[in-house]
Every structure is written in C-alpha cells, then in structure tokens.
mmCIF file of C-alpha atoms and ligand atoms in Angstrom:
data_model
loop_
_atom_site.group_PDB
_atom_site.id
_atom_site.type_symbol
_atom_site.label_atom_id
_atom_site.label_comp_id
_atom_site.label_asym_id
_atom_site.label_seq_id
_atom_site.Cartn_x
_atom_site.Cartn_y
_atom_site.Cartn_z
ATOM 1 C CA MET Y 1 -29.299 -15.016 -14.217
ATOM 2 C CA SER Y 2 -30.210 -14.343 -10.619
ATOM 3 C CA GLY Y 3 -29.710 -18.085 -9.952
ATOM 4 C CA ALA Y 4 -25.972 -17.569 -10.528
ATOM 5 C CA GLY Y 5 -25.955 -14.588 -8.201
ATOM 6 C CA ALA Y 6 -25.239 -10.893 -8.411
ATOM 7 C CA LEU Y 7 -22.193 -8.782 -7.543
ATOM 8 C CA LEU Y 8 -22.414 -5.881 -5.126
ATOM 9 C CA LEU Y 9 -20.077 -2.971 -5.853
ATOM 10 C CA LYS Y 10 -19.226 -0.347 -3.233
ATOM 11 C CA ILE Y 11 -16.749 2.241 -4.444
ATOM 12 C CA ASP Y 12 -16.175 5.997 -4.221
ATOM 13 C CA GLU Y 13 -18.946 7.747 -6.151
ATOM 14 C CA HIS Y 14 -16.697 9.379 -8.734
ATOM 15 C CA ARG Y 15 -15.329 5.967 -9.752
ATOM 16 C CA VAL Y 16 -18.676 4.124 -10.126
ATOM 17 C CA ALA Y 17 -19.047 4.719 -13.893
ATOM 18 C CA ALA Y 18 -15.558 3.403 -14.710
ATOM 19 C CA TRP Y 19 -16.072 0.290 -12.562
ATOM 20 C CA THR Y 20 -19.551 -0.551 -13.834
ATOM 21 C CA ALA Y 21 -18.366 -0.206 -17.446
ATOM 22 C CA ALA Y 22 -15.391 -2.491 -16.771
ATOM 23 C CA LEU Y 23 -17.555 -5.047 -14.939
ATOM 24 C CA ALA Y 24 -20.096 -5.084 -17.769
ATOM 25 C CA ASP Y 25 -17.256 -5.949 -20.184
ATOM 26 C CA ALA Y 26 -15.618 -8.625 -18.061
ATOM 27 C CA LEU Y 27 -18.756 -10.193 -16.561
ATOM 28 C CA PRO Y 28 -21.512 -9.508 -19.108
ATOM 29 C CA ASP Y 29 -23.940 -12.006 -17.545
ATOM 30 C CA MET Y 30 -23.455 -10.893 -13.946
ATOM 31 C CA PRO Y 31 -26.097 -8.537 -12.505
ATOM 32 C CA ILE Y 32 -24.268 -5.651 -10.796
ATOM 33 C CA ARG Y 33 -25.782 -3.862 -7.806
ATOM 34 C CA ILE Y 34 -24.346 -0.546 -6.745
ATOM 35 C CA TRP Y 35 -24.393 -0.055 -2.991
ATOM 36 C CA PRO Y 36 -26.674 1.024 -1.317
ATOM 37 C CA ASP Y 37 -29.107 -0.080 -4.048
ATOM 38 C CA ILE Y 38 -28.921 -3.796 -3.264
ATOM 39 C CA GLU Y 39 -32.393 -4.821 -4.505
ATOM 40 C CA ASP Y 40 -32.759 -8.464 -3.364
ATOM 41 C CA PRO Y 41 -30.025 -9.154 -0.742
ATOM 42 C CA ASN Y 42 -30.384 -12.905 -1.297
ATOM 43 C CA GLU Y 43 -29.044 -12.532 -4.825
ATOM 44 C CA ILE Y 44 -25.693 -11.111 -3.712
ATOM 45 C CA ARG Y 45 -23.019 -13.820 -4.002
ATOM 46 C CA TYR Y 46 -19.991 -11.624 -4.622
ATOM 47 C CA ALA Y 47 -19.016 -8.258 -3.191
ATOM 48 C CA LEU Y 48 -16.315 -5.922 -4.555
ATOM 49 C CA LEU Y 49 -15.745 -3.316 -1.887
ATOM 50 C CA TRP Y 50 -13.757 -0.298 -0.822
ATOM 51 C CA LYS Y 51 -14.369 0.943 2.731
ATOM 52 C CA PRO Y 52 -17.756 -0.702 3.419
ATOM 53 C CA SER Y 53 -20.153 1.095 5.726
ATOM 54 C CA ALA Y 54 -20.571 -0.448 9.196
ATOM 55 C CA THR Y 55 -23.811 -2.254 8.322
ATOM 56 C CA LEU Y 56 -23.069 -3.223 4.719
ATOM 57 C CA PHE Y 57 -22.955 -6.975 5.307
ATOM 58 C CA GLU Y 58 -26.261 -7.140 7.219
ATOM 59 C CA GLY Y 59 -28.720 -9.464 5.484
ATOM 60 C CA LEU Y 60 -26.273 -10.669 2.801
ATOM 61 C CA GLU Y 61 -26.962 -14.310 3.621
ATOM 62 C CA SER Y 62 -25.896 -15.675 0.207
ATOM 63 C CA LEU Y 63 -22.515 -13.955 0.070
ATOM 64 C CA GLU Y 64 -19.739 -16.344 -1.024
ATOM 65 C CA VAL Y 65 -16.655 -14.250 -1.807
ATOM 66 C CA ILE Y 66 -15.559 -10.744 -0.765
ATOM 67 C CA PHE Y 67 -13.122 -8.903 -3.044
ATOM 68 C CA SER Y 68 -11.167 -5.881 -1.876
ATOM 69 C CA VAL Y 69 -10.906 -3.089 -4.441
ATOM 70 C CA GLY Y 70 -7.438 -2.376 -3.015
ATOM 71 C CA ALA Y 71 -4.379 -4.469 -2.220
ATOM 72 C CA GLY Y 72 -4.997 -3.678 1.435
ATOM 73 C CA PHE Y 73 -8.009 -5.229 3.142
ATOM 74 C CA ASP Y 74 -7.761 -3.504 6.541
ATOM 75 C CA HIS Y 75 -10.776 -1.419 5.467
ATOM 76 C CA LEU Y 76 -12.792 -4.677 5.406
ATOM 77 C CA LEU Y 77 -11.501 -5.921 8.771
ATOM 78 C CA ALA Y 78 -12.559 -2.598 10.281
ATOM 79 C CA CYS Y 79 -16.187 -3.299 9.317
ATOM 80 C CA PRO Y 80 -18.099 -4.641 12.358
ATOM 81 C CA THR Y 81 -20.535 -6.699 10.247
ATOM 82 C CA LEU Y 82 -17.830 -8.483 8.174
ATOM 83 C CA PRO Y 83 -19.010 -12.108 8.257
ATOM 84 C CA ALA Y 84 -16.625 -14.795 9.502
ATOM 85 C CA GLY Y 85 -15.821 -17.762 7.291
ATOM 86 C CA ILE Y 86 -16.221 -16.045 3.922
ATOM 87 C CA PRO Y 87 -13.016 -15.782 1.870
ATOM 88 C CA VAL Y 88 -11.608 -12.287 1.414
ATOM 89 C CA VAL Y 89 -9.547 -11.774 -1.741
ATOM 90 C CA ARG Y 90 -7.080 -8.879 -1.913
ATOM 91 C CA MET Y 91 -6.526 -7.025 -5.165
ATOM 92 C CA VAL Y 92 -3.584 -8.080 -7.316
ATOM 93 C CA GLU Y 93 -3.641 -6.570 -10.780
ATOM 94 C CA PRO Y 94 -0.801 -5.386 -13.029
ATOM 95 C CA GLU Y 95 -1.563 -1.656 -13.161
ATOM 96 C CA LEU Y 96 -1.890 -1.357 -9.376
ATOM 97 C CA THR Y 97 1.505 -3.038 -9.078
ATOM 98 C CA ALA Y 98 3.097 -0.914 -11.825
ATOM 99 C CA GLY Y 99 1.759 2.289 -10.271
ATOM 100 C CA MET Y 100 3.348 1.430 -6.936
ATOM 101 C CA ALA Y 101 6.733 0.761 -8.521
ATOM 102 C CA GLU Y 102 6.457 4.184 -10.225
ATOM 103 C CA TYR Y 103 5.619 5.892 -6.934
ATOM 104 C CA VAL Y 104 8.515 4.218 -5.145
ATOM 105 C CA VAL Y 105 11.036 5.004 -7.899
ATOM 106 C CA PHE Y 106 9.825 8.619 -8.076
ATOM 107 C CA ASN Y 107 10.386 9.111 -4.354
ATOM 108 C CA VAL Y 108 13.666 7.200 -4.178
ATOM 109 C CA LEU Y 109 14.903 9.536 -6.922
ATOM 110 C CA ARG Y 110 13.554 12.545 -4.997
ATOM 111 C CA TYR Y 111 15.915 11.746 -2.120
ATOM 112 C CA HIS Y 112 18.810 10.102 -3.945
ATOM 113 C CA ARG Y 113 19.058 12.986 -6.469
ATOM 114 C CA ARG Y 114 18.340 15.546 -3.698
ATOM 115 C CA MET Y 115 15.334 17.030 -5.456
ATOM 116 C CA ASP Y 116 13.895 17.953 -2.041
ATOM 117 C CA GLN Y 117 16.951 20.142 -1.420
ATOM 118 C CA TYR Y 118 16.890 21.708 -4.904
ATOM 119 C CA GLN Y 119 13.215 22.559 -4.409
ATOM 120 C CA HIS Y 120 14.152 24.286 -1.156
ATOM 121 C CA PHE Y 121 17.006 26.168 -2.902
ATOM 122 C CA GLN Y 122 14.626 27.340 -5.637
ATOM 123 C CA ARG Y 123 12.204 28.799 -3.088
ATOM 124 C CA GLN Y 124 15.128 30.727 -1.599
ATOM 125 C CA GLY Y 125 16.500 31.836 -4.984
ATOM 126 C CA VAL Y 126 19.722 29.912 -4.344
ATOM 127 C CA TRP Y 127 21.799 28.500 -7.249
ATOM 128 C CA GLN Y 128 23.800 25.704 -5.639
ATOM 129 C CA VAL Y 129 25.187 22.445 -6.962
ATOM 130 C CA LEU Y 130 25.338 19.438 -4.631
ATOM 131 C CA ASP Y 131 27.454 16.327 -5.120
ATOM 132 C CA GLN Y 132 25.869 13.584 -7.191
ATOM 133 C CA ILE Y 133 25.934 10.227 -5.431
ATOM 134 C CA PRO Y 134 25.944 7.115 -7.655
ATOM 135 C CA ALA Y 135 22.901 4.859 -7.291
ATOM 136 C CA HIS Y 136 25.146 1.916 -6.360
ATOM 137 C CA ASP Y 137 26.311 3.934 -3.323
ATOM 138 C CA THR Y 138 22.715 4.583 -2.220
ATOM 139 C CA THR Y 139 21.141 1.854 -0.087
ATOM 140 C CA VAL Y 140 17.390 1.417 -0.350
ATOM 141 C CA GLY Y 141 15.760 -0.833 2.250
ATOM 142 C CA ILE Y 142 12.314 -2.170 1.431
ATOM 143 C CA MET Y 143 10.093 -3.379 4.270
ATOM 144 C CA GLY Y 144 7.606 -5.839 2.783
ATOM 145 C CA LEU Y 145 8.636 -7.962 -0.179
ATOM 146 C CA GLY Y 146 5.237 -9.034 -1.456
ATOM 147 C CA VAL Y 147 3.627 -8.073 -4.743
ATOM 148 C CA MET Y 148 4.358 -4.342 -4.268
ATOM 149 C CA GLY Y 149 7.798 -4.657 -2.704
ATOM 150 C CA VAL Y 150 9.161 -7.115 -5.263
ATOM 151 C CA ALA Y 151 7.886 -5.067 -8.232
ATOM 152 C CA SER Y 152 9.535 -1.944 -6.795
ATOM 153 C CA ALA Y 153 12.768 -3.828 -6.048
ATOM 154 C CA ARG Y 154 12.965 -5.115 -9.628
ATOM 155 C CA VAL Y 155 12.895 -1.599 -11.095
ATOM 156 C CA LEU Y 156 15.335 -0.228 -8.495
ATOM 157 C CA ALA Y 157 17.705 -3.141 -9.180
ATOM 158 C CA CYS Y 158 17.759 -2.183 -12.878
ATOM 159 C CA MET Y 159 18.734 1.323 -11.773
ATOM 160 C CA ASN Y 160 21.715 -0.059 -9.816
ATOM 161 C CA TYR Y 161 20.636 0.848 -6.287
ATOM 162 C CA ARG Y 162 22.074 -1.199 -3.466
ATOM 163 C CA LEU Y 163 19.001 -3.060 -2.261
ATOM 164 C CA LEU Y 164 18.043 -4.586 1.055
ATOM 165 C CA GLY Y 165 14.686 -6.138 1.853
ATOM 166 C CA TRP Y 166 12.937 -7.129 5.060
ATOM 167 C CA SER Y 167 10.129 -9.665 5.239
ATOM 168 C CA ARG Y 168 8.777 -12.460 7.381
ATOM 169 C CA THR Y 169 10.261 -15.230 5.219
ATOM 170 C CA ARG Y 170 13.647 -15.339 3.422
ATOM 171 C CA LYS Y 171 13.713 -14.212 -0.214
ATOM 172 C CA THR Y 172 15.992 -14.918 -3.151
ATOM 173 C CA ILE Y 173 15.682 -11.852 -5.346
ATOM 174 C CA PRO Y 174 18.483 -10.911 -7.759
ATOM 175 C CA GLY Y 175 20.370 -7.837 -6.557
ATOM 176 C CA LEU Y 176 18.683 -7.758 -3.127
ATOM 177 C CA GLN Y 177 19.989 -8.818 0.275
ATOM 178 C CA SER Y 178 17.205 -10.427 2.278
ATOM 179 C CA PHE Y 179 16.658 -9.829 6.018
ATOM 180 C CA VAL Y 180 14.077 -11.678 8.092
ATOM 181 C CA GLY Y 181 12.157 -11.088 11.295
ATOM 182 C CA THR Y 182 12.867 -8.980 14.367
ATOM 183 C CA GLU Y 183 16.257 -10.628 14.864
ATOM 184 C CA GLU Y 184 17.601 -9.184 11.588
ATOM 185 C CA LEU Y 185 15.693 -5.888 11.632
ATOM 186 C CA GLY Y 186 18.551 -3.983 13.309
ATOM 187 C CA GLN Y 187 21.106 -5.051 10.673
ATOM 188 C CA PHE Y 188 18.679 -4.080 7.927
ATOM 189 C CA LEU Y 189 17.957 -0.648 9.406
ATOM 190 C CA ALA Y 190 21.576 0.222 10.204
ATOM 191 C CA GLN Y 191 22.483 0.026 6.501
ATOM 192 C CA THR Y 192 19.380 1.658 5.036
ATOM 193 C CA ARG Y 193 19.635 5.187 3.633
ATOM 194 C CA ILE Y 194 16.156 5.304 2.083
ATOM 195 C CA LEU Y 195 13.509 3.224 3.852
ATOM 196 C CA VAL Y 196 10.512 2.155 1.752
ATOM 197 C CA ILE Y 197 7.534 0.830 3.725
ATOM 198 C CA LEU Y 198 5.309 -1.566 1.793
ATOM 199 C CA LEU Y 199 4.026 -3.770 4.594
ATOM 200 C CA PRO Y 200 0.381 -4.714 5.113
ATOM 201 C CA LEU Y 201 -1.288 -3.526 8.311
ATOM 202 C CA SER Y 202 -1.669 -6.417 10.765
ATOM 203 C CA ARG Y 203 -1.454 -7.053 14.489
ATOM 204 C CA ASP Y 204 2.302 -7.608 14.027
ATOM 205 C CA THR Y 205 3.012 -4.518 11.940
ATOM 206 C CA ARG Y 206 0.754 -1.860 13.524
ATOM 207 C CA LYS Y 207 2.993 0.995 14.807
ATOM 208 C CA LEU Y 208 6.054 -1.129 14.064
ATOM 209 C CA ILE Y 209 7.954 1.938 12.843
ATOM 210 C CA ASP Y 210 8.382 3.741 16.126
ATOM 211 C CA ARG Y 211 11.055 5.853 17.830
ATOM 212 C CA ASP Y 212 13.220 2.797 18.469
ATOM 213 C CA VAL Y 213 13.141 1.694 14.812
ATOM 214 C CA LEU Y 214 13.703 5.231 13.510
ATOM 215 C CA ARG Y 215 16.738 5.600 15.795
ATOM 216 C CA GLN Y 216 18.345 2.523 14.266
ATOM 217 C CA LEU Y 217 18.468 4.138 10.830
ATOM 218 C CA PRO Y 218 21.585 6.180 10.012
ATOM 219 C CA ARG Y 219 21.133 9.852 10.919
ATOM 220 C CA GLY Y 220 19.660 11.786 7.975
ATOM 221 C CA ALA Y 221 17.913 8.746 6.455
ATOM 222 C CA PHE Y 222 14.739 9.154 4.388
ATOM 223 C CA LEU Y 223 11.417 7.382 4.746
ATOM 224 C CA ILE Y 224 8.814 6.555 2.105
ATOM 225 C CA ASN Y 225 5.523 5.149 3.419
ATOM 226 C CA ALA Y 226 3.020 3.805 0.913
ATOM 227 C CA GLY Y 227 1.865 0.872 3.072
ATOM 228 C CA ARG Y 228 -0.514 2.198 5.712
ATOM 229 C CA GLY Y 229 -0.380 5.199 8.044
ATOM 230 C CA GLU Y 230 -0.812 3.035 11.130
ATOM 231 C CA LEU Y 231 2.409 1.149 10.401
ATOM 232 C CA VAL Y 232 4.191 4.259 11.674
ATOM 233 C CA ASN Y 233 3.916 5.919 15.056
ATOM 234 C CA GLN Y 234 3.136 9.426 13.830
ATOM 235 C CA PRO Y 235 4.311 11.434 16.878
ATOM 236 C CA ASP Y 236 7.596 9.477 16.829
ATOM 237 C CA LEU Y 237 8.050 10.256 13.139
ATOM 238 C CA ILE Y 238 7.389 13.962 13.700
ATOM 239 C CA GLU Y 239 9.953 13.954 16.499
ATOM 240 C CA ALA Y 240 12.503 12.255 14.211
ATOM 241 C CA LEU Y 241 11.790 14.754 11.410
ATOM 242 C CA ASP Y 242 12.105 17.717 13.789
ATOM 243 C CA SER Y 243 15.430 16.459 15.106
ATOM 244 C CA GLY Y 244 16.856 15.678 11.646
ATOM 245 C CA GLN Y 245 17.201 11.969 12.449
ATOM 246 C CA ILE Y 246 14.902 11.545 9.444
ATOM 247 C CA ALA Y 247 15.867 14.113 6.795
ATOM 248 C CA GLY Y 248 12.693 13.740 4.746
ATOM 249 C CA ALA Y 249 9.542 11.650 4.470
ATOM 250 C CA ALA Y 250 7.313 10.958 1.490
ATOM 251 C CA LEU Y 251 3.973 9.970 2.993
ATOM 252 C CA ASP Y 252 0.991 8.649 1.052
ATOM 253 C CA VAL Y 253 -1.007 7.022 3.859
ATOM 254 C CA PHE Y 254 -2.125 8.281 7.277
ATOM 255 C CA ASP Y 255 -3.850 7.235 10.492
ATOM 256 C CA ASP Y 256 -6.846 9.383 9.523
ATOM 257 C CA GLU Y 257 -7.753 9.877 5.884
ATOM 258 C CA PRO Y 258 -8.370 12.510 4.646
ATOM 259 C CA LEU Y 259 -5.518 13.895 6.743
ATOM 260 C CA PRO Y 260 -7.070 16.525 9.057
ATOM 261 C CA SER Y 261 -6.277 20.058 7.843
ATOM 262 C CA GLU Y 262 -4.585 20.992 11.125
ATOM 263 C CA HIS Y 263 -2.172 18.035 11.040
ATOM 264 C CA ARG Y 264 1.505 19.008 11.200
ATOM 265 C CA PHE Y 265 2.404 16.820 8.213
ATOM 266 C CA TRP Y 266 0.625 19.263 5.861
ATOM 267 C CA ARG Y 267 3.092 22.049 6.537
ATOM 268 C CA HIS Y 268 6.153 20.197 7.769
ATOM 269 C CA PRO Y 269 9.153 21.440 5.750
ATOM 270 C CA THR Y 270 10.591 17.955 5.182
ATOM 271 C CA VAL Y 271 7.369 16.084 4.435
ATOM 272 C CA ALA Y 272 6.131 15.463 0.878
ATOM 273 C CA LEU Y 273 2.599 14.145 1.110
ATOM 274 C CA THR Y 274 0.070 12.711 -1.313
ATOM 275 C CA PRO Y 275 -3.581 11.696 -0.692
ATOM 276 C CA HIS Y 276 -3.321 7.873 -0.797
ATOM 277 C CA ILE Y 277 -2.559 7.786 -4.517
ATOM 278 C CA ALA Y 278 0.712 5.836 -4.523
ATOM 279 C CA SER Y 279 -1.240 3.572 -6.815
ATOM 280 C CA LEU Y 280 -4.881 3.256 -7.766
ATOM 281 C CA THR Y 281 -6.616 0.082 -8.891
ATOM 282 C CA ASN Y 282 -7.279 0.189 -12.623
ATOM 283 C CA PRO Y 283 -10.850 -1.048 -13.292
ATOM 284 C CA PRO Y 284 -10.313 -2.812 -16.679
ATOM 285 C CA THR Y 285 -7.404 -4.953 -15.431
ATOM 286 C CA ALA Y 286 -8.851 -5.352 -11.934
ATOM 287 C CA VAL Y 287 -12.124 -6.819 -13.192
ATOM 288 C CA GLU Y 288 -10.166 -9.391 -15.196
ATOM 289 C CA PHE Y 289 -8.659 -10.543 -11.889
ATOM 290 C CA VAL Y 290 -12.130 -10.588 -10.263
ATOM 291 C CA ALA Y 291 -13.735 -12.393 -13.208
ATOM 292 C CA GLU Y 292 -10.988 -15.029 -13.271
ATOM 293 C CA ASN Y 293 -11.434 -15.641 -9.553
ATOM 294 C CA ILE Y 294 -15.216 -15.882 -9.892
ATOM 295 C CA GLU Y 295 -14.722 -18.432 -12.657
ATOM 296 C CA ARG Y 296 -12.364 -20.418 -10.420
ATOM 297 C CA HIS Y 297 -14.879 -20.239 -7.573
ATOM 298 C CA ARG Y 298 -17.703 -21.484 -9.760
ATOM 299 C CA ALA Y 299 -15.516 -24.321 -11.066
ATOM 300 C CA GLY Y 300 -14.636 -25.323 -7.480
ATOM 301 C CA HIS Y 301 -10.941 -24.342 -7.856
ATOM 302 C CA PRO Y 302 -9.040 -22.504 -5.103
ATOM 303 C CA LEU Y 303 -9.311 -18.704 -5.212
ATOM 304 C CA ARG Y 304 -6.123 -16.709 -5.813
ATOM 305 C CA TYR Y 305 -4.772 -14.214 -3.241
ATOM 306 C CA VAL Y 306 -7.104 -15.114 -0.393
ATOM 307 C CA VAL Y 307 -6.260 -13.336 2.864
ATOM 308 C CA ASP Y 308 -4.787 -15.651 5.498
ATOM 309 C CA PHE Y 309 -6.422 -14.398 8.701
ATOM 310 C CA GLU Y 310 -4.126 -16.507 10.908
ATOM 311 C CA ARG Y 311 -1.042 -14.878 9.400
ATOM 312 C CA GLY Y 312 -2.749 -11.487 9.371
ATOM 313 C CA TYR Y 313 -2.303 -10.721 5.658
HETATM 314 P P1 LIG W 1 1.682 -8.766 0.102
HETATM 315 O O1 LIG W 1 0.770 -9.507 1.015
HETATM 316 O O2 LIG W 1 1.925 -9.311 -1.263
HETATM 317 O O3 LIG W 1 3.119 -8.603 0.792
HETATM 318 C C1 LIG W 1 3.275 -8.340 2.140
HETATM 319 C C2 LIG W 1 4.759 -8.391 2.484
HETATM 320 O O4 LIG W 1 4.929 -7.951 3.840
HETATM 321 C C3 LIG W 1 5.350 -9.790 2.410
HETATM 322 O O5 LIG W 1 6.663 -9.736 1.900
HETATM 323 C C4 LIG W 1 5.381 -10.231 3.866
HETATM 324 O O6 LIG W 1 6.409 -11.157 4.174
HETATM 325 C C5 LIG W 1 5.669 -8.924 4.555
HETATM 326 N N1 LIG W 1 5.220 -8.964 5.951
HETATM 327 C C6 LIG W 1 3.962 -9.044 6.422
HETATM 328 N N2 LIG W 1 3.966 -9.086 7.776
HETATM 329 C C7 LIG W 1 5.259 -9.013 8.150
HETATM 330 C C8 LIG W 1 5.911 -9.010 9.399
HETATM 331 N N3 LIG W 1 5.234 -9.099 10.547
HETATM 332 N N4 LIG W 1 7.254 -8.934 9.418
HETATM 333 C C9 LIG W 1 7.959 -8.875 8.261
HETATM 334 N N5 LIG W 1 7.392 -8.869 7.036
HETATM 335 C C10 LIG W 1 6.065 -8.939 6.984
HETATM 336 O O7 LIG W 1 1.130 -7.284 0.030
HETATM 337 P P2 LIG W 1 1.262 -6.249 -1.193
HETATM 338 O O8 LIG W 1 2.694 -6.149 -1.558
HETATM 339 O O9 LIG W 1 0.285 -6.568 -2.251
HETATM 340 O O10 LIG W 1 0.748 -4.892 -0.499
HETATM 341 C C11 LIG W 1 1.367 -4.397 0.658
HETATM 342 C C12 LIG W 1 0.554 -3.236 1.205
HETATM 343 O O11 LIG W 1 0.727 -2.065 0.398
HETATM 344 C C13 LIG W 1 -0.967 -3.414 1.205
HETATM 345 O O12 LIG W 1 -1.394 -4.212 2.271
HETATM 346 C C14 LIG W 1 -1.465 -1.979 1.324
HETATM 347 O O13 LIG W 1 -1.552 -1.633 2.693
HETATM 348 C C15 LIG W 1 -0.350 -1.182 0.653
HETATM 349 N N6 LIG W 1 -0.792 -0.577 -0.613
HETATM 350 C C16 LIG W 1 -0.918 0.788 -0.644
HETATM 351 C C17 LIG W 1 -1.307 1.428 -1.803
HETATM 352 C C18 LIG W 1 -1.357 2.914 -1.859
HETATM 353 O O14 LIG W 1 -1.863 3.466 -2.835
HETATM 354 N N7 LIG W 1 -0.819 3.596 -0.877
HETATM 355 C C19 LIG W 1 -1.619 0.674 -3.032
HETATM 356 C C20 LIG W 1 -1.432 -0.744 -2.886
HETATM 357 C C21 LIG W 1 -1.009 -1.331 -1.724
HETATM 358 P P3 LIG W 1 6.469 -12.630 3.480
HETATM 359 O O15 LIG W 1 6.774 -12.371 2.016
HETATM 360 O O16 LIG W 1 7.597 -13.275 4.160
HETATM 361 O O17 LIG W 1 5.138 -13.256 3.693
HETATM 362 C C1 LIG W 2 -4.575 0.137 -1.129
HETATM 363 C C2 LIG W 2 -4.861 0.244 -2.536
HETATM 364 O O1 LIG W 2 -4.658 -0.965 -0.582
HETATM 365 O O2 LIG W 2 -5.120 1.371 -2.980
HETATM 366 O O3 LIG W 2 -4.236 1.157 -0.520
HETATM 367 O O4 LIG W 2 -4.798 -0.762 -3.232
#
C-alpha cells in the first residue's frame, strides 16, 4: 500500500509500543515507520510527532500532513526543518481533554481547600483547623478558553466555583464571565483568586505572565500553569512567590524540560511541581482522531484542528 503512503511516528521510546499497537488497530492498511527508521522517505505522507529532531523533515518530499502528538505544537515550530505550507494538526482527543480537567480540578481543590497548608502543618506536627471557604466564594480565573479551558470550566462550574475566563474572542459559557483582550485583562486579574493558565504559546502569549500581570492579582493569589513554561516569566514568578504576592504555584510546564536539578522551583516551599503530566495523549483515542483526519484528507475534505499560523495557534 506504499502508493497510499506511510505514516512516520516519532515519540518517546517508552511509548512506542502503545502507539504502534493503537495505530495498527486504527489504520490497519497504513505502513508505520518509527523514526529514525524511515526506510523510503518518499513513502512518508503523514507524520505523527512529538519533539522532532532538528533534521527530521529533511528529504520528506511527499509529506502531506503533520500531526502533533500533543495539543501544543510549539515543539514542531521549534524544528528548523519544519516545511512551510504543510498543514499542522494539533491533538484534540477526549482523554487528553479529560486528563487536563482532572489536573485543573485537583489543583484548584489543593488551594481552595488549603491542602498546601495542611501538608505544611503535617510536616511540622501541627493539628490546626482552618476556615472552610465555600466554592461559590472562590474565584477561579482561566486564561485560555479553548478545548482545555472550556472542559476545565465545565467541571468547575458543576462544583459551584465563581468562574472568570480570559480569551481573545468573547465566549458564552454557562456560569462563566468572559473577559477579552488586553483591555479587559486588568479587570479579570483583579478578581481572580486562583489563576489557571491554559493558553497556547505564541508570539502574543510568550512571557505574558510577568511581574506586571502578577501584581494585578489580589495579594496571596494562587497560580496553576499547565499551558507552557514560557508563558510565564520565571524570575518574576519566583520574586512573586518569595514576596507572598503569589501564595502558591502548581507548575507542570517549564522553560527547560526536564527542569534542571538546580532550579529553585524544585525546592521552593510554595511550589508544587509535576513533570509535564497535566495530561497525556491516550494512544487508542488519539489514533481515532488521526485516522479520521487522514480519511478526511484522502476524501478531499477540510482537516479538523489545523493550526492557524497567522493567528499563532
Ligand atoms: P486551543 O487552541 O483550543 O485554545 C487556546 C485558547 O487560548 C483559546 O481560548 C484562545 O482564544 C486563547 N488565546 C490564544 N491566544 C490568546 C491571546 N493572545 N490572548 C487571549 N487569549 C488567547 O488550545 P487547547 O485548549 O487545546 O490547549 C491549550 C494549551 O494547553 C496547548 O497549546 C498546550 O500548550 C497546553 N497543554 C498542556 C498539556 C500538559 O500536559 N501540560 C496538555 C495539553 C495541552 P480564542 O478562544 O478567543 O481563540
Ligand atoms: C501538550 C500535550 O501539548 O501534552 O503539552 O498535549
């Protein structure tokens, strides 16, 4: 079936078996090549990639569609050989979305129910009861109301949190007050007790969360970043954590990953960090999304969730 093309998979080594098994189920007739074992480069029509090496795209003259293994595609844009003019499709699949909502809810609860403080008390052998604040008196502000932000907002709305959201375009989401653009960012921040960052990394959002933004939050606010490390100015965040302006930060993503062992975040008393696991793409459901898009491509229909390079996401 080489006439119909082959799919090149590049994924972390420990996940190759799960992905190849899922691809074999969803696309039984599609030859799968595991990078760097490309065989005939002219056969490669589709590529499903996570963090491609700098030269990965060299010689792939027949490539027609590039799929990102993750919702973010900044790892593809960072590749110097990424060809222009070939559609890039970001990952949208139900388990990736569900996992993010779980991560967000878990960390909102951490701060709303003061689990960070109880953990600190336990280490000190202190038995102390703090006031319990109702969810409807706790304001959660979500930056980025796309697939991840909306799914998280839906669950938080069911839990009665007071919800605000910030995005580029106005939203109508039950139980959420929508704020738009730089002109409404200040109003959004001033009311936010727990800030959830679920923006994509783009020229407009890189280092958006800086000292000035952090200062506009109420003193003692919390920050949850599952978008990308580079959305946040790290030295400014450390300064805000040290001063107590930000009372705690749950961080899943970083400028450099893995986070260097000497980085202050590792041992900062008010940082809870995880190694980019807010949510992981689930191969069986992800390959359904890929297979459906390949079918659409072959039938000449528009692909779903193509990155808009003009817009930056
Ligand atoms: P979407 O493209 O669906 O949503 C992006 C949202 O951000 C939209 O609401 C968009 O606004 C908003 N936005 C983008 N640029 C701006 C801007 N300049 N100003 C205001 N709002 C802006 O992305 P997803 O929800 O699928 O994913 C978001 C990000 O989450 C990914 O790019 C990835 O970096 C991260 N992620 C991290 C994971 C992890 O494990 N840590 C797992 C999965 C995702 P509008 O709606 O108006 O267009
Ligand atoms: C991501 C992902 O984009 O894991 O970070 O999907």
